[in-house]
CSV table of C-alpha atoms in Angstrom, one decimal:
chain,number,residue,atom,x,y,z
A,66,UNK,CA,-34.6,18.1,1.2
A,67,UNK,CA,-31.3,16.7,2.5
A,68,UNK,CA,-28.7,19.4,3.2
A,69,UNK,CA,-25.2,17.9,3.0
A,70,UNK,CA,-22.1,19.0,5.0
A,71,UNK,CA,-20.3,19.2,1.7
A,72,UNK,CA,-20.7,18.3,-2.0
A,73,UNK,CA,-17.7,17.6,-4.2
A,74,UNK,CA,-18.3,17.7,-8.0
A,75,UNK,CA,-16.0,16.5,-10.8
A,76,UNK,CA,-16.3,15.6,-14.4
A,77,UNK,CA,-14.2,12.4,-13.6
A,78,UNK,CA,-15.4,10.7,-10.4
A,79,UNK,CA,-13.8,7.3,-10.1
A,80,UNK,CA,-16.6,4.9,-8.9
A,81,UNK,CA,-16.5,1.1,-8.8
A,82,UNK,CA,-18.6,1.1,-12.0
A,83,UNK,CA,-16.2,3.4,-13.9
A,84,UNK,CA,-15.3,7.1,-14.3
A,85,UNK,CA,-18.2,9.5,-14.8
A,86,UNK,CA,-19.3,13.1,-14.1
A,87,UNK,CA,-20.9,13.1,-10.7
A,88,UNK,CA,-21.5,15.0,-7.4
A,89,UNK,CA,-20.6,13.4,-4.1
A,90,UNK,CA,-22.7,14.3,-1.1
A,91,UNK,CA,-21.0,14.0,2.3
A,92,UNK,CA,-22.6,14.1,5.7
A,93,UNK,CA,-21.1,13.1,9.1
A,94,UNK,CA,-17.9,12.0,7.5
A,95,UNK,CA,-19.5,9.5,5.1
A,96,UNK,CA,-20.6,9.5,1.6
A,97,UNK,CA,-24.4,9.8,1.7
A,98,UNK,CA,-25.1,10.0,-2.0
A,99,UNK,CA,-23.4,9.9,-5.5
A,100,UNK,CA,-25.6,11.8,-7.9
A,101,UNK,CA,-25.4,13.3,-11.4
A,102,UNK,CA,-22.9,16.1,-11.9
A,103,UNK,CA,-25.7,18.7,-12.1
A,104,UNK,CA,-27.9,17.3,-9.4
A,105,UNK,CA,-29.5,19.7,-7.0
A,106,UNK,CA,-27.7,18.8,-3.8
A,107,UNK,CA,-27.8,21.6,-1.2
A,108,UNK,CA,-24.7,21.7,1.0
A,109,UNK,CA,-23.0,24.0,3.4
A,110,UNK,CA,-19.9,23.8,1.2
A,111,UNK,CA,-19.6,22.9,-2.5
A,112,UNK,CA,-16.4,22.2,-4.3
A,113,UNK,CA,-16.3,21.9,-8.1
A,114,UNK,CA,-13.1,20.3,-9.3
A,115,UNK,CA,-13.9,20.7,-13.0
A,116,UNK,CA,-11.7,18.3,-15.0
A,117,UNK,CA,-9.6,17.3,-12.0
A,118,UNK,CA,-10.4,13.7,-11.1
A,119,UNK,CA,-11.9,12.5,-7.8
A,120,UNK,CA,-10.4,9.3,-6.5
A,121,UNK,CA,-11.1,7.2,-3.4
A,122,UNK,CA,-8.2,7.7,-0.9
A,123,UNK,CA,-5.5,5.0,-1.1
A,124,UNK,CA,-5.1,2.4,1.5
A,125,UNK,CA,-1.4,1.7,1.9
A,126,UNK,CA,-0.7,-1.8,3.2
A,127,UNK,CA,2.6,-2.7,5.0
A,128,UNK,CA,3.8,0.9,5.5
A,129,UNK,CA,7.0,1.1,7.4
A,130,UNK,CA,6.7,3.9,10.0
A,131,UNK,CA,9.8,3.6,12.2
A,132,UNK,CA,12.4,6.2,11.6
A,133,UNK,CA,15.8,5.7,13.4
A,134,UNK,CA,16.5,8.5,15.9
A,135,UNK,CA,12.9,9.6,16.1
A,136,UNK,CA,10.2,9.0,18.7
A,137,UNK,CA,7.2,6.9,17.9
A,138,UNK,CA,4.9,9.9,18.0
A,139,UNK,CA,7.0,11.9,15.6
A,140,UNK,CA,7.3,8.9,13.2
A,141,UNK,CA,3.6,8.5,12.9
A,142,UNK,CA,3.0,12.2,12.4
A,143,UNK,CA,5.6,12.3,9.7
A,144,UNK,CA,4.3,9.2,7.9
A,145,UNK,CA,0.7,10.5,8.0
A,146,UNK,CA,1.8,13.8,6.6
A,147,UNK,CA,3.7,12.1,3.7
A,148,UNK,CA,0.6,9.9,3.2
A,149,UNK,CA,-1.7,12.9,2.7
A,150,UNK,CA,0.7,14.4,0.2
A,151,UNK,CA,0.6,11.2,-1.7
A,152,UNK,CA,-3.2,10.7,-1.7
A,153,UNK,CA,-3.1,8.0,1.0
A,154,UNK,CA,-6.0,8.3,3.5
A,155,UNK,CA,-5.3,5.1,5.5
A,156,UNK,CA,-2.1,3.5,6.6
A,157,UNK,CA,-1.8,-0.2,7.5
A,158,UNK,CA,1.5,-0.2,9.4
A,159,UNK,CA,4.0,-2.9,9.1
A,160,UNK,CA,5.0,-4.8,12.3
A,161,UNK,CA,8.7,-4.3,11.8
A,162,UNK,CA,11.1,-2.6,11.7
A,163,UNK,CA,9.4,-0.9,14.6
A,164,UNK,CA,10.2,-0.1,18.3
A,165,UNK,CA,8.5,-1.9,20.0
A,166,UNK,CA,7.9,-4.5,17.3
A,167,UNK,CA,4.2,-5.3,16.8
A,168,UNK,CA,4.4,-8.8,18.0
A,169,UNK,CA,2.2,-8.5,21.2
A,170,UNK,CA,-0.9,-6.6,22.3
A,171,UNK,CA,1.0,-4.2,24.6
A,172,UNK,CA,3.2,-3.1,21.8
A,173,UNK,CA,0.2,-2.6,19.5
A,174,UNK,CA,-1.4,-0.4,22.2
A,175,UNK,CA,1.7,1.8,22.4
A,176,UNK,CA,1.6,2.2,18.6
A,177,UNK,CA,-2.1,3.0,18.6
A,178,UNK,CA,-1.5,5.8,21.1
A,179,UNK,CA,1.3,7.3,19.0
A,180,UNK,CA,-0.6,7.0,15.8
A,181,UNK,CA,-3.2,9.3,17.2
A,182,UNK,CA,-0.9,12.1,16.0
A,183,UNK,CA,-1.1,11.0,12.4
A,184,UNK,CA,-3.4,13.1,10.2
A,185,UNK,CA,-4.7,9.9,8.6
A,186,UNK,CA,-6.1,6.8,10.2
A,187,UNK,CA,-3.6,4.1,11.0
A,188,UNK,CA,-4.4,0.4,11.2
A,189,UNK,CA,-1.9,-2.3,12.1
A,190,UNK,CA,-0.5,-5.7,11.0
A,191,UNK,CA,0.4,-8.1,13.8
A,192,UNK,CA,3.8,-9.5,13.6
A,193,UNK,CA,4.4,-13.3,13.6
A,194,UNK,CA,7.5,-14.9,14.9
A,195,UNK,CA,8.6,-18.4,15.7
A,196,UNK,CA,7.5,-18.0,19.3
A,197,UNK,CA,4.0,-16.6,18.5
A,198,UNK,CA,1.3,-18.8,19.9
A,199,UNK,CA,-2.5,-18.9,19.3
A,200,UNK,CA,-3.2,-16.7,22.4
A,201,UNK,CA,-0.8,-14.1,21.1
A,202,UNK,CA,-2.5,-14.0,17.7
A,203,UNK,CA,-6.0,-13.7,19.3
A,204,UNK,CA,-4.8,-11.0,21.7
A,205,UNK,CA,-3.3,-9.0,18.8
A,206,UNK,CA,-6.6,-9.4,16.8
A,207,UNK,CA,-8.6,-8.2,19.8
A,208,UNK,CA,-6.2,-5.3,20.2
A,209,UNK,CA,-6.9,-4.2,16.7
A,210,UNK,CA,-4.6,-6.1,14.2
A,211,UNK,CA,-6.5,-6.2,10.9
A,212,UNK,CA,-4.2,-8.9,9.5
A,213,UNK,CA,-0.8,-10.5,10.2
A,214,UNK,CA,2.6,-10.5,8.7
A,215,UNK,CA,5.6,-12.9,8.7
A,216,UNK,CA,8.8,-13.4,6.9
A,217,UNK,CA,10.7,-16.3,5.4
A,218,UNK,CA,13.9,-14.5,5.6
A,219,UNK,CA,14.6,-11.2,7.5
A,220,UNK,CA,11.4,-9.5,8.7
A,221,UNK,CA,13.1,-6.1,9.0
A,222,UNK,CA,14.2,-6.6,12.6
A,223,UNK,CA,15.6,-9.3,15.0
A,224,UNK,CA,12.2,-9.4,16.5
A,225,UNK,CA,10.8,-10.9,13.3
A,226,UNK,CA,13.1,-13.8,12.6
A,227,UNK,CA,12.4,-16.2,9.6
A,228,UNK,CA,9.7,-18.8,10.0
A,229,UNK,CA,10.5,-22.5,9.2
A,230,UNK,CA,7.9,-24.7,7.3
A,231,UNK,CA,6.5,-26.3,10.4
A,232,UNK,CA,6.1,-22.9,12.1
A,233,UNK,CA,4.5,-21.4,8.9
A,234,UNK,CA,1.9,-24.2,8.7
A,235,UNK,CA,1.1,-23.9,12.4
A,236,UNK,CA,0.6,-20.1,12.2
A,237,UNK,CA,-1.5,-20.5,9.0
A,238,UNK,CA,-3.8,-23.0,10.8
A,239,UNK,CA,-4.2,-20.6,13.7
A,240,UNK,CA,-5.0,-17.7,11.5
A,241,UNK,CA,-7.5,-19.8,9.5
A,242,UNK,CA,-9.3,-20.3,12.8
A,243,UNK,CA,-9.3,-16.6,13.3
A,244,UNK,CA,-10.5,-15.9,9.8
A,245,UNK,CA,-7.6,-13.6,9.2
A,246,UNK,CA,-5.2,-12.9,6.4
A,247,UNK,CA,-1.5,-13.7,6.4
A,248,UNK,CA,0.9,-11.4,4.6
A,249,UNK,CA,4.3,-13.1,3.8
A,250,UNK,CA,7.6,-11.7,2.8
A,251,UNK,CA,8.5,-14.7,0.7
A,252,UNK,CA,12.2,-14.6,0.0
A,253,UNK,CA,13.7,-17.8,1.3
A,254,UNK,CA,16.5,-17.3,3.9
A,255,UNK,CA,18.4,-20.4,2.7
A,256,UNK,CA,18.7,-18.9,-0.8
A,257,UNK,CA,20.1,-15.7,0.5
A,258,UNK,CA,23.1,-17.4,2.2
A,259,UNK,CA,24.8,-17.0,5.6
A,260,UNK,CA,25.4,-14.1,6.1
A,261,UNK,CA,22.7,-12.9,3.6
A,262,UNK,CA,23.9,-11.4,0.3
A,263,UNK,CA,23.5,-7.6,0.1
A,264,UNK,CA,20.1,-6.1,-0.6
A,265,UNK,CA,20.7,-5.4,-4.3
A,266,UNK,CA,22.1,-8.9,-5.0
A,267,UNK,CA,19.2,-11.0,-3.7
A,268,UNK,CA,18.4,-13.6,-6.5
A,269,UNK,CA,15.0,-14.2,-8.0
A,270,UNK,CA,15.3,-17.8,-7.0
A,271,UNK,CA,14.9,-16.7,-3.3
A,272,UNK,CA,11.4,-15.5,-4.2
A,273,UNK,CA,10.6,-18.6,-6.2
A,274,UNK,CA,11.7,-20.9,-3.4
A,275,UNK,CA,9.8,-18.9,-0.8
A,276,UNK,CA,6.6,-19.0,-2.9
A,277,UNK,CA,6.9,-22.7,-3.3
A,278,UNK,CA,7.0,-23.0,0.5
A,279,UNK,CA,4.0,-20.7,0.9
A,280,UNK,CA,1.9,-22.5,-1.7
A,281,UNK,CA,2.7,-25.9,-0.1
A,282,UNK,CA,1.8,-24.7,3.4
A,283,UNK,CA,-1.4,-22.8,2.3
A,284,UNK,CA,-2.5,-25.8,0.2
A,285,UNK,CA,-2.5,-28.0,3.3
A,286,UNK,CA,-4.1,-25.5,5.6
A,287,UNK,CA,-6.3,-23.3,3.5
A,288,UNK,CA,-5.3,-19.9,4.9
A,289,UNK,CA,-5.9,-16.7,2.8
A,290,UNK,CA,-2.3,-15.6,2.0
A,291,UNK,CA,-0.9,-12.5,0.3
A,292,UNK,CA,2.8,-12.5,-0.7
A,293,UNK,CA,4.8,-9.3,-1.1
A,294,UNK,CA,6.6,-7.4,-2.3
A,295,UNK,CA,6.3,-9.6,-5.5
A,296,UNK,CA,9.1,-8.6,-7.8
A,297,UNK,CA,10.5,-11.6,-9.7
A,298,UNK,CA,8.4,-11.9,-12.9
A,299,UNK,CA,9.7,-15.4,-13.5
A,300,UNK,CA,7.5,-16.4,-10.6
A,301,UNK,CA,4.3,-15.1,-12.2
A,302,UNK,CA,3.3,-18.5,-13.6
A,303,UNK,CA,3.8,-20.1,-10.1
A,304,UNK,CA,1.6,-17.4,-8.6
A,305,UNK,CA,-1.1,-17.9,-11.3
A,306,UNK,CA,-1.0,-21.7,-10.9
A,307,UNK,CA,-1.7,-21.5,-7.2
A,308,UNK,CA,-5.4,-20.8,-7.8
A,309,UNK,CA,-5.7,-23.8,-10.0
A,310,UNK,CA,-4.8,-26.1,-7.1
A,311,UNK,CA,-7.2,-24.4,-4.7
A,312,UNK,CA,-4.7,-22.0,-2.9
A,313,UNK,CA,-6.1,-18.6,-2.0
A,314,UNK,CA,-2.9,-16.8,-2.8
A,315,UNK,CA,-2.6,-13.3,-4.1
A,316,UNK,CA,0.3,-10.8,-4.3
A,317,UNK,CA,1.3,-7.2,-3.6
A,318,UNK,CA,3.9,-5.1,-5.4
A,319,UNK,CA,5.2,-1.5,-5.3
A,320,UNK,CA,5.4,1.3,-7.9
A,321,UNK,CA,9.2,1.4,-7.8
A,322,UNK,CA,9.4,-2.2,-9.0
A,323,UNK,CA,7.1,-1.2,-11.9
A,324,UNK,CA,8.8,2.0,-12.7
A,325,UNK,CA,12.5,1.9,-11.9
A,326,UNK,CA,14.8,-0.7,-13.7
A,327,UNK,CA,18.0,-1.5,-11.9
A,328,UNK,CA,20.1,-0.4,-14.9
A,329,UNK,CA,19.0,3.3,-14.4
A,330,UNK,CA,19.7,3.7,-10.7
A,331,UNK,CA,22.3,6.2,-9.7
A,332,UNK,CA,24.9,4.9,-7.3
A,333,UNK,CA,23.5,7.0,-4.5
A,334,UNK,CA,19.8,6.1,-5.0
A,335,UNK,CA,18.0,4.8,-1.9
A,336,UNK,CA,16.4,2.2,-4.1
A,337,UNK,CA,19.5,0.1,-3.7
A,338,UNK,CA,18.1,-0.7,-0.3
A,339,UNK,CA,15.0,-2.4,-1.6
A,340,UNK,CA,14.4,-6.0,-0.4
A,341,UNK,CA,13.7,-7.7,-2.8
A,342,UNK,CA,15.9,-5.6,-5.0
A,343,UNK,CA,14.8,-3.6,-8.1
A,344,UNK,CA,15.4,-5.9,-11.1
A,345,UNK,CA,16.2,-5.5,-14.7
A,346,UNK,CA,14.2,-3.6,-17.3
A,347,UNK,CA,13.2,-6.9,-18.9
A,348,UNK,CA,11.9,-8.1,-15.5
A,349,UNK,CA,10.0,-4.8,-15.0
A,350,UNK,CA,8.2,-5.2,-18.4
A,351,UNK,CA,7.4,-8.8,-17.6
A,352,UNK,CA,6.1,-7.7,-14.2
A,353,UNK,CA,3.7,-5.3,-15.9
A,354,UNK,CA,2.5,-8.1,-18.2
A,355,UNK,CA,1.8,-10.2,-15.1
A,356,UNK,CA,-0.1,-7.4,-13.4
A,357,UNK,CA,-2.2,-6.6,-16.5
A,358,UNK,CA,-3.0,-10.2,-17.4
A,359,UNK,CA,-6.6,-11.3,-17.1
A,360,UNK,CA,-7.4,-12.5,-13.6
A,361,UNK,CA,-4.0,-11.5,-12.3
A,362,UNK,CA,-3.3,-12.6,-8.8
A,363,UNK,CA,-1.2,-9.4,-8.2
A,364,UNK,CA,-4.1,-7.4,-6.7
A,365,UNK,CA,-2.7,-4.7,-4.6
A,366,UNK,CA,0.0,-2.0,-5.1
A,367,UNK,CA,1.4,0.0,-2.2
A,368,UNK,CA,4.2,2.5,-1.6
A,369,UNK,CA,6.8,0.2,0.1
A,370,UNK,CA,7.6,3.1,2.3
A,371,UNK,CA,10.4,2.0,4.7
A,372,UNK,CA,12.3,5.0,6.2
A,373,UNK,CA,14.4,2.6,8.4
A,374,UNK,CA,16.0,1.5,5.2
A,375,UNK,CA,16.1,5.0,3.6
A,376,UNK,CA,13.1,4.4,1.4
A,377,UNK,CA,10.7,7.5,1.5
A,378,UNK,CA,8.2,6.7,-1.1
A,379,UNK,CA,4.7,7.6,0.2
A,380,UNK,CA,4.5,11.0,-1.3
A,381,UNK,CA,5.3,10.1,-4.9
A,382,UNK,CA,4.0,6.5,-5.3
A,383,UNK,CA,0.5,7.4,-6.7
A,384,UNK,CA,2.0,9.7,-9.3
A,385,UNK,CA,4.8,7.2,-10.2
A,386,UNK,CA,2.3,4.4,-10.7
A,387,UNK,CA,0.0,6.6,-12.7
A,388,UNK,CA,2.9,7.7,-14.9
A,389,UNK,CA,3.7,4.2,-15.8
A,390,UNK,CA,0.1,2.9,-16.0
A,391,UNK,CA,-1.0,5.7,-18.3
A,392,UNK,CA,1.7,4.9,-20.8
A,393,UNK,CA,0.3,1.4,-21.0
A,394,UNK,CA,-3.2,2.6,-21.7
A,395,UNK,CA,-4.6,2.0,-18.3
A,396,UNK,CA,-7.1,4.3,-16.7
A,397,UNK,CA,-8.0,5.8,-13.3
A,398,UNK,CA,-10.3,2.9,-12.5
A,399,UNK,CA,-7.2,0.6,-12.5
A,400,UNK,CA,-5.3,3.1,-10.3
A,401,UNK,CA,-8.2,3.2,-7.8
A,402,UNK,CA,-8.6,-0.6,-7.8
A,403,UNK,CA,-4.9,-1.3,-7.2
A,404,UNK,CA,-4.4,1.3,-4.5
A,405,UNK,CA,-7.8,1.6,-2.8
A,406,UNK,CA,-10.5,-0.9,-3.6
A,407,UNK,CA,-8.4,-4.1,-3.5
A,408,UNK,CA,-6.3,-3.2,-0.4
A,409,UNK,CA,-9.4,-2.3,1.5
A,410,UNK,CA,-11.1,-5.5,0.5
A,411,UNK,CA,-8.0,-7.6,1.4
A,412,UNK,CA,-7.9,-6.0,4.9
A,413,UNK,CA,-11.7,-6.4,5.4
A,414,UNK,CA,-12.2,-2.6,5.6
A,415,UNK,CA,-15.8,-2.5,4.4
A,416,UNK,CA,-16.2,1.2,4.8
A,417,UNK,CA,-13.1,2.3,2.8
A,418,UNK,CA,-11.7,2.1,-0.7
A,419,UNK,CA,-14.5,3.3,-3.0
A,420,UNK,CA,-16.7,6.3,-3.8
A,421,UNK,CA,-20.1,4.9,-3.1
A,422,UNK,CA,-23.0,5.7,-0.7
A,423,UNK,CA,-22.3,4.4,2.8
A,424,UNK,CA,-18.5,4.6,2.5
A,425,UNK,CA,-16.1,6.9,4.4
A,426,UNK,CA,-15.6,10.2,2.7
A,427,UNK,CA,-11.9,9.7,2.1
A,428,UNK,CA,-11.4,11.4,-1.2
A,429,UNK,CA,-8.5,12.7,-3.4
A,430,UNK,CA,-8.5,15.4,-6.0
A,431,UNK,CA,-6.0,14.1,-8.5
A,432,UNK,CA,-5.0,16.1,-11.6
A,433,UNK,CA,-4.1,13.3,-13.9
A,434,UNK,CA,-2.6,15.5,-16.6
A,435,UNK,CA,-0.3,17.7,-14.4
A,436,UNK,CA,3.4,17.3,-14.8
A,437,UNK,CA,5.5,17.3,-11.6
A,438,UNK,CA,9.2,17.2,-11.2
A,439,UNK,CA,10.4,15.5,-8.0
A,440,UNK,CA,13.1,17.7,-6.4
A,441,UNK,CA,16.6,16.5,-7.0
A,442,UNK,CA,17.2,16.6,-3.2
A,443,UNK,CA,14.1,14.5,-2.4
A,444,UNK,CA,14.8,11.3,-0.3
A,445,UNK,CA,12.7,9.1,-2.6
A,446,UNK,CA,13.9,6.8,-5.4
A,447,UNK,CA,12.1,9.2,-7.8
A,448,UNK,CA,14.3,12.2,-7.1
A,449,UNK,CA,14.8,14.4,-10.2
A,450,UNK,CA,12.3,12.5,-12.3
A,451,UNK,CA,9.3,14.0,-14.1
A,452,UNK,CA,6.0,12.3,-13.2
A,453,UNK,CA,2.5,12.7,-14.4
A,454,UNK,CA,-0.3,13.3,-11.9
A,455,UNK,CA,-0.5,15.5,-8.9
A,456,UNK,CA,-2.5,15.3,-5.7
A,457,UNK,CA,-4.3,18.6,-5.3
A,458,UNK,CA,-6.5,18.1,-2.3
A,459,UNK,CA,-7.5,15.4,0.2
A,460,UNK,CA,-10.5,14.9,2.3
A,461,UNK,CA,-10.3,12.5,5.3
A,462,UNK,CA,-13.8,11.6,6.7
A,463,UNK,CA,-15.2,14.4,4.7
A,464,UNK,CA,-12.8,17.1,6.0
A,465,UNK,CA,-10.2,18.9,3.9
A,466,UNK,CA,-6.7,17.9,5.2
A,467,UNK,CA,-3.7,20.1,4.7
A,468,UNK,CA,-1.0,17.9,6.1
A,469,UNK,CA,0.1,20.4,8.6
A,470,UNK,CA,1.8,23.8,8.3
A,471,UNK,CA,4.4,25.3,6.1
A,472,UNK,CA,6.3,23.0,3.8
A,473,UNK,CA,4.1,20.1,4.7
A,474,UNK,CA,0.9,21.7,3.3
A,475,UNK,CA,-0.8,20.0,0.4
A,476,UNK,CA,-0.9,21.8,-2.9
A,477,UNK,CA,-4.3,23.5,-2.8
A,478,UNK,CA,-5.0,22.1,0.7
C-alpha cells in the first residue's frame, strides 16, 4: 500500500470538477491521488481541515516586485512573504518597473538569482520595447520568460516605452513564431495626452482606443493576446466581439477594480495610484456583469501588486475577491478558476493551478466564512475594511510554509 508524505482532508476540496469532500495524498511535492474523504490513505502526516476549504494555490500574473530603496533580494523575499499570506503559491513577475528591467536575458538572470530568496516560486514576463528584436525575444524565452509584456502607454519605467502600431504587429509576429503569449497594457498613450494626465483621471476611451489597436494587430498576425488590467466596462462588448472575428484575445482584471468604487476612496488611499484608475460604482457593477457573462473573455484575476506605485495588494486580494464574489452568489470553484486554473493555463504551467493527480501540491486552506478586518494602518487599498475569507495555511510543493518569522507568519502556519 502507498504511504504518502502527507494527506490533507477537507469537506470542501476545490477540484476542477467542483467542490467535494476529499483527501489529497501528496508525495515528493506533487499530488499523487485525490480520494474520498474517508479513504484509507496512510501518510507520515495527516491534516484534517474540517469545514475549512482546500483551494489550489493562486498564480499571480504580472506581479510588481520592485520596491524603491530596497535591494532586489529583499524585494523578492518581501513579495513572496506577502504572496503566502494571500494564498498565492506562484508569482509571475512583471518586467517593469524593475531594476534592471526584464528586457534582456542578463537582467532576467539577475532576477532569477534574487528570486531564490522568495518563499514561493517566481516566474517571469519578458519585457518588450521598441528596440526588442527577435533574438532578444528568443534569448528571453530560453532564459526562462514564460510570456511577454508590452505597453501602449507607460510600461511602468522608461525602459518600457510605448509601442507604436508597426512595432506591435512586428512583435506579435515574432511571438507567434515562438508560440508565446503577449500581455498588453492597452491604454493608448495619445489618449492620455502630453504630458499624460494624472493616474486617477485617465479616461475610459484610452482603454477603448488601445483595445482597438490590439485587436487590429492581433487580427492580422494571429498572436495569443491578453490585455490588462481591464477596467472600463464600456469596452466589454469590444472584447467580446474580438472572438467573433477570429482574434484570440482575453483579459485580466484585479480585485480592487471589482471591489472599490472611486466614490468611496479616502483622499490618502493608495488606490489613487492605480493605472488604469478605479472607476465609478456603476462601472464596477458593469465590470462584474462582464466577468460573469457566459463565455466571458475576462479569464484571469490577479492582485495588481505594485509597490513601486504604493499598491500593496497581494496579502488581501483573495479575501477581497471572495467577499465580492460571494455576495453575487459565486462559489469557490469560480474563485479557483479566476486565480489559479486560468492563470496557470494562460502561462502554460501544466503542473500548477488545480487539485488533481500529477499536479504540484500547492495548496491553500481557506476559511471561506471567517471575517477579517484589514488593519487601518495597512498599506493596501483595503485598509480598515471588513472582508470575508481568511488564508489559514499554505503548502508549497507539499510543504507547509509559514512565510518567515514573527509578524510575517501565516495564521496557523
